[in-house]
Amino acid sequence: EFVFTTISGIALFLGLSITFLTPNPAILEFYHHILLSELFFTVAMIFGGYHAARRSIKAMFNRTFVIDSLMIIGAVGAVLIDAFPEGAAVLFLFSLAELLEDYSVERSRNSLRELIDMAPKIATVKMEDKFIEVPIEDIKIGRAHV
């Protein structure tokens, strides 16, 4: 997903650069009135929306509705009203948000694993006026003995 999000971001940046930094973007027509910036925005939408589209299609087959579907619908709507930059931005930002969410969840999982690994393997238990060391898995909670 990182590669797709990066490609989407670069394409969005190039499309916006052409749109805002070129005095007359129409001189950069790619093919039969398709602007070069629109081509970059389309690439940004394809790469930014690829994973969301796959999840949406899978959800449709399971007869469920997911937020990914809303993002795809929003981008398609943007294209239909000729708002390519907005559609590309929506899908890129959604893809970036998903990527950051996955990263933070993985960091949380790793932190929990580290905490579990830090848990003691042996406990000291008092039995009849003396203390003995017992493996944690042998301790029965609520019992006076092991």
PDB file of C-alpha atoms in Angstrom:
ATOM      1  CA  GLU A   1       0.000   0.000   0.000  1.00  0.00           C
ATOM      2  CA  PHE A   2       2.941   2.327   0.654  1.00  0.00           C
ATOM      3  CA  VAL A   3       4.056   2.162  -2.982  1.00  0.00           C
ATOM      4  CA  PHE A   4       0.546   2.811  -4.301  1.00  0.00           C
ATOM      5  CA  THR A   5       0.044   5.735  -1.910  1.00  0.00           C
ATOM      6  CA  THR A   6       3.410   7.200  -2.891  1.00  0.00           C
ATOM      7  CA  ILE A   7       2.641   6.941  -6.612  1.00  0.00           C
ATOM      8  CA  SER A   8      -0.768   8.515  -5.982  1.00  0.00           C
ATOM      9  CA  GLY A   9       0.813  11.389  -4.046  1.00  0.00           C
ATOM     10  CA  ILE A  10       3.426  12.043  -6.710  1.00  0.00           C
ATOM     11  CA  ALA A  11       0.823  11.985  -9.484  1.00  0.00           C
ATOM     12  CA  LEU A  12      -1.421  14.337  -7.483  1.00  0.00           C
ATOM     13  CA  PHE A  13       1.510  16.685  -6.903  1.00  0.00           C
ATOM     14  CA  LEU A  14       2.415  16.694 -10.606  1.00  0.00           C
ATOM     15  CA  GLY A  15      -1.194  17.306 -11.623  1.00  0.00           C
ATOM     16  CA  LEU A  16      -1.563  20.177  -9.170  1.00  0.00           C
ATOM     17  CA  SER A  17       1.792  21.625 -10.242  1.00  0.00           C
ATOM     18  CA  ILE A  18       0.725  21.662 -13.872  1.00  0.00           C
ATOM     19  CA  THR A  19      -2.671  23.113 -12.978  1.00  0.00           C
ATOM     20  CA  PHE A  20      -1.406  25.928 -10.785  1.00  0.00           C
ATOM     21  CA  LEU A  21       2.049  26.687 -12.188  1.00  0.00           C
ATOM     22  CA  THR A  22       1.339  26.594 -15.913  1.00  0.00           C
ATOM     23  CA  PRO A  23       0.020  29.868 -17.333  1.00  0.00           C
ATOM     24  CA  ASN A  24      -2.273  28.019 -19.742  1.00  0.00           C
ATOM     25  CA  PRO A  25      -2.783  24.341 -18.815  1.00  0.00           C
ATOM     26  CA  ALA A  26      -4.656  23.774 -22.091  1.00  0.00           C
ATOM     27  CA  ILE A  27      -1.356  23.918 -23.984  1.00  0.00           C
ATOM     28  CA  LEU A  28      -0.418  20.672 -22.270  1.00  0.00           C
ATOM     29  CA  GLU A  29      -3.095  18.553 -23.907  1.00  0.00           C
ATOM     30  CA  PHE A  30      -2.280  14.879 -23.888  1.00  0.00           C
ATOM     31  CA  TYR A  31      -4.786  13.420 -26.329  1.00  0.00           C
ATOM     32  CA  HIS A  32      -7.971  14.937 -27.824  1.00  0.00           C
ATOM     33  CA  HIS A  33      -8.650  17.594 -25.196  1.00  0.00           C
ATOM     34  CA  ILE A  34      -7.443  15.474 -22.273  1.00  0.00           C
ATOM     35  CA  LEU A  35      -5.156  17.697 -20.253  1.00  0.00           C
ATOM     36  CA  LEU A  36      -1.882  16.325 -18.987  1.00  0.00           C
ATOM     37  CA  SER A  37      -2.913  17.387 -15.476  1.00  0.00           C
ATOM     38  CA  GLU A  38      -6.111  15.308 -15.801  1.00  0.00           C
ATOM     39  CA  LEU A  39      -3.988  12.341 -16.801  1.00  0.00           C
ATOM     40  CA  PHE A  40      -1.906  12.748 -13.623  1.00  0.00           C
ATOM     41  CA  PHE A  41      -5.084  13.134 -11.541  1.00  0.00           C
ATOM     42  CA  THR A  42      -6.447   9.938 -13.083  1.00  0.00           C
ATOM     43  CA  VAL A  43      -3.238   8.084 -12.226  1.00  0.00           C
ATOM     44  CA  ALA A  44      -3.490   9.455  -8.673  1.00  0.00           C
ATOM     45  CA  MET A  45      -7.071   8.197  -8.415  1.00  0.00           C
ATOM     46  CA  ILE A  46      -6.226   4.758  -9.795  1.00  0.00           C
ATOM     47  CA  PHE A  47      -3.331   4.198  -7.411  1.00  0.00           C
ATOM     48  CA  GLY A  48      -4.932   5.984  -4.456  1.00  0.00           C
ATOM     49  CA  GLY A  49      -8.212   4.128  -4.844  1.00  0.00           C
ATOM     50  CA  TYR A  50      -6.963   0.698  -5.855  1.00  0.00           C
ATOM     51  CA  HIS A  51      -7.077  -0.930  -2.404  1.00  0.00           C
ATOM     52  CA  ALA A  52     -10.293   0.880  -1.458  1.00  0.00           C
ATOM     53  CA  ALA A  53     -11.934  -0.344  -4.669  1.00  0.00           C
ATOM     54  CA  ARG A  54     -10.873  -3.923  -3.962  1.00  0.00           C
ATOM     55  CA  ARG A  55     -12.285  -3.747  -0.437  1.00  0.00           C
ATOM     56  CA  SER A  56     -15.493  -2.168  -1.782  1.00  0.00           C
ATOM     57  CA  ILE A  57     -15.994  -4.899  -4.357  1.00  0.00           C
ATOM     58  CA  LYS A  58     -15.348  -7.586  -1.750  1.00  0.00           C
ATOM     59  CA  ALA A  59     -17.850  -5.909   0.592  1.00  0.00           C
ATOM     60  CA  MET A  60     -20.468  -5.754  -2.168  1.00  0.00           C
ATOM     61  CA  PHE A  61     -20.175  -9.498  -2.716  1.00  0.00           C
ATOM     62  CA  ASN A  62     -20.660  -9.956   1.043  1.00  0.00           C
ATOM     63  CA  ARG A  63     -23.653  -7.600   0.896  1.00  0.00           C
ATOM     64  CA  THR A  64     -22.088  -5.098   3.259  1.00  0.00           C
ATOM     65  CA  PHE A  65     -21.210  -1.449   2.909  1.00  0.00           C
ATOM     66  CA  VAL A  66     -17.849  -0.031   3.944  1.00  0.00           C
ATOM     67  CA  ILE A  67     -16.401   3.470   4.097  1.00  0.00           C
ATOM     68  CA  ASP A  68     -14.126   2.581   1.174  1.00  0.00           C
ATOM     69  CA  SER A  69     -17.246   2.497  -0.988  1.00  0.00           C
ATOM     70  CA  LEU A  70     -18.064   6.073   0.002  1.00  0.00           C
ATOM     71  CA  MET A  71     -14.606   7.215  -1.043  1.00  0.00           C
ATOM     72  CA  ILE A  72     -14.916   5.506  -4.418  1.00  0.00           C
ATOM     73  CA  ILE A  73     -18.394   6.970  -4.948  1.00  0.00           C
ATOM     74  CA  GLY A  74     -17.042  10.410  -4.021  1.00  0.00           C
ATOM     75  CA  ALA A  75     -14.173  10.134  -6.489  1.00  0.00           C
ATOM     76  CA  VAL A  76     -16.440   8.897  -9.286  1.00  0.00           C
ATOM     77  CA  GLY A  77     -18.800  11.778  -8.538  1.00  0.00           C
ATOM     78  CA  ALA A  78     -15.897  14.212  -8.711  1.00  0.00           C
ATOM     79  CA  VAL A  79     -14.927  12.864 -12.128  1.00  0.00           C
ATOM     80  CA  LEU A  80     -18.525  13.136 -13.341  1.00  0.00           C
ATOM     81  CA  ILE A  81     -18.650  16.825 -12.424  1.00  0.00           C
ATOM     82  CA  ASP A  82     -15.200  17.351 -13.942  1.00  0.00           C
ATOM     83  CA  ALA A  83     -13.460  17.920 -10.589  1.00  0.00           C
ATOM     84  CA  PHE A  84     -10.418  15.708 -11.170  1.00  0.00           C
ATOM     85  CA  PRO A  85      -8.149  17.363  -8.569  1.00  0.00           C
ATOM     86  CA  GLU A  86     -10.743  16.883  -5.832  1.00  0.00           C
ATOM     87  CA  GLY A  87     -11.312  13.229  -6.704  1.00  0.00           C
ATOM     88  CA  ALA A  88      -7.585  12.559  -6.767  1.00  0.00           C
ATOM     89  CA  ALA A  89      -7.075  14.373  -3.464  1.00  0.00           C
ATOM     90  CA  VAL A  90      -9.891  12.432  -1.769  1.00  0.00           C
ATOM     91  CA  LEU A  91      -8.471   9.066  -2.785  1.00  0.00           C
ATOM     92  CA  PHE A  92      -4.865   9.996  -2.037  1.00  0.00           C
ATOM     93  CA  LEU A  93      -5.731  11.344   1.428  1.00  0.00           C
ATOM     94  CA  PHE A  94      -7.903   8.316   2.189  1.00  0.00           C
ATOM     95  CA  SER A  95      -5.111   5.993   1.082  1.00  0.00           C
ATOM     96  CA  LEU A  96      -2.637   7.925   3.221  1.00  0.00           C
ATOM     97  CA  ALA A  97      -4.984   7.760   6.228  1.00  0.00           C
ATOM     98  CA  GLU A  98      -5.356   3.994   5.787  1.00  0.00           C
ATOM     99  CA  LEU A  99      -1.593   3.621   5.567  1.00  0.00           C
ATOM    100  CA  LEU A 100      -1.052   5.657   8.742  1.00  0.00           C
ATOM    101  CA  GLU A 101      -3.762   3.680  10.530  1.00  0.00           C
ATOM    102  CA  ASP A 102      -2.121   0.378   9.571  1.00  0.00           C
ATOM    103  CA  TYR A 103       1.234   1.710  10.765  1.00  0.00           C
ATOM    104  CA  SER A 104      -0.131   2.820  14.137  1.00  0.00           C
ATOM    105  CA  VAL A 105      -2.017  -0.463  14.672  1.00  0.00           C
ATOM    106  CA  GLU A 106       1.151  -2.431  13.932  1.00  0.00           C
ATOM    107  CA  ARG A 107       3.124  -0.282  16.376  1.00  0.00           C
ATOM    108  CA  SER A 108       0.478  -0.913  19.032  1.00  0.00           C
ATOM    109  CA  ARG A 109       0.638  -4.657  18.411  1.00  0.00           C
ATOM    110  CA  ASN A 110       4.405  -4.613  18.697  1.00  0.00           C
ATOM    111  CA  SER A 111       4.200  -2.650  21.959  1.00  0.00           C
ATOM    112  CA  LEU A 112       1.722  -5.165  23.374  1.00  0.00           C
ATOM    113  CA  ARG A 113       3.983  -8.046  22.351  1.00  0.00           C
ATOM    114  CA  GLU A 114       6.884  -6.378  24.118  1.00  0.00           C
ATOM    115  CA  LEU A 115       4.781  -5.915  27.264  1.00  0.00           C
ATOM    116  CA  ILE A 116       3.728  -9.561  27.198  1.00  0.00           C
ATOM    117  CA  ASP A 117       7.347 -10.620  26.758  1.00  0.00           C
ATOM    118  CA  MET A 118       8.282  -8.496  29.786  1.00  0.00           C
ATOM    119  CA  ALA A 119       5.772 -10.308  32.019  1.00  0.00           C
ATOM    120  CA  PRO A 120       7.481 -12.488  34.627  1.00  0.00           C
ATOM    121  CA  LYS A 121       7.656 -16.218  33.925  1.00  0.00           C
ATOM    122  CA  ILE A 122       8.024 -17.182  37.589  1.00  0.00           C
ATOM    123  CA  ALA A 123       6.105 -15.955  40.644  1.00  0.00           C
ATOM    124  CA  THR A 124       7.017 -16.136  44.297  1.00  0.00           C
ATOM    125  CA  VAL A 125       4.192 -17.761  46.263  1.00  0.00           C
ATOM    126  CA  LYS A 126       3.826 -18.058  50.054  1.00  0.00           C
ATOM    127  CA  MET A 127       2.951 -21.595  51.110  1.00  0.00           C
ATOM    128  CA  GLU A 128       2.844 -22.496  54.804  1.00  0.00           C
ATOM    129  CA  ASP A 129       5.185 -19.816  56.137  1.00  0.00           C
ATOM    130  CA  LYS A 130       7.747 -20.178  53.350  1.00  0.00           C
ATOM    131  CA  PHE A 131       8.118 -18.672  49.898  1.00  0.00           C
ATOM    132  CA  ILE A 132       8.606 -20.818  46.815  1.00  0.00           C
ATOM    133  CA  GLU A 133       9.078 -19.935  43.162  1.00  0.00           C
ATOM    134  CA  VAL A 134       6.435 -21.343  40.843  1.00  0.00           C
ATOM    135  CA  PRO A 135       5.974 -21.020  37.048  1.00  0.00           C
ATOM    136  CA  ILE A 136       3.170 -18.558  36.281  1.00  0.00           C
ATOM    137  CA  GLU A 137       1.132 -21.101  34.320  1.00  0.00           C
ATOM    138  CA  ASP A 138       0.979 -23.412  37.398  1.00  0.00           C
ATOM    139  CA  ILE A 139      -0.667 -20.796  39.618  1.00  0.00           C
ATOM    140  CA  LYS A 140      -4.398 -21.159  40.180  1.00  0.00           C
ATOM    141  CA  ILE A 141      -6.090 -17.851  40.974  1.00  0.00           C
ATOM    142  CA  GLY A 142      -8.207 -17.901  44.129  1.00  0.00           C
ATOM    143  CA  ARG A 143      -6.560 -21.024  45.546  1.00  0.00           C
ATOM    144  CA  ALA A 144      -4.419 -21.229  48.643  1.00  0.00           C
ATOM    145  CA  HIS A 145      -2.049 -23.696  46.980  1.00  0.00           C
ATOM    146  CA  VAL A 146      -0.571 -24.441  43.610  1.00  0.00           C
TER     147      VAL A 146
END
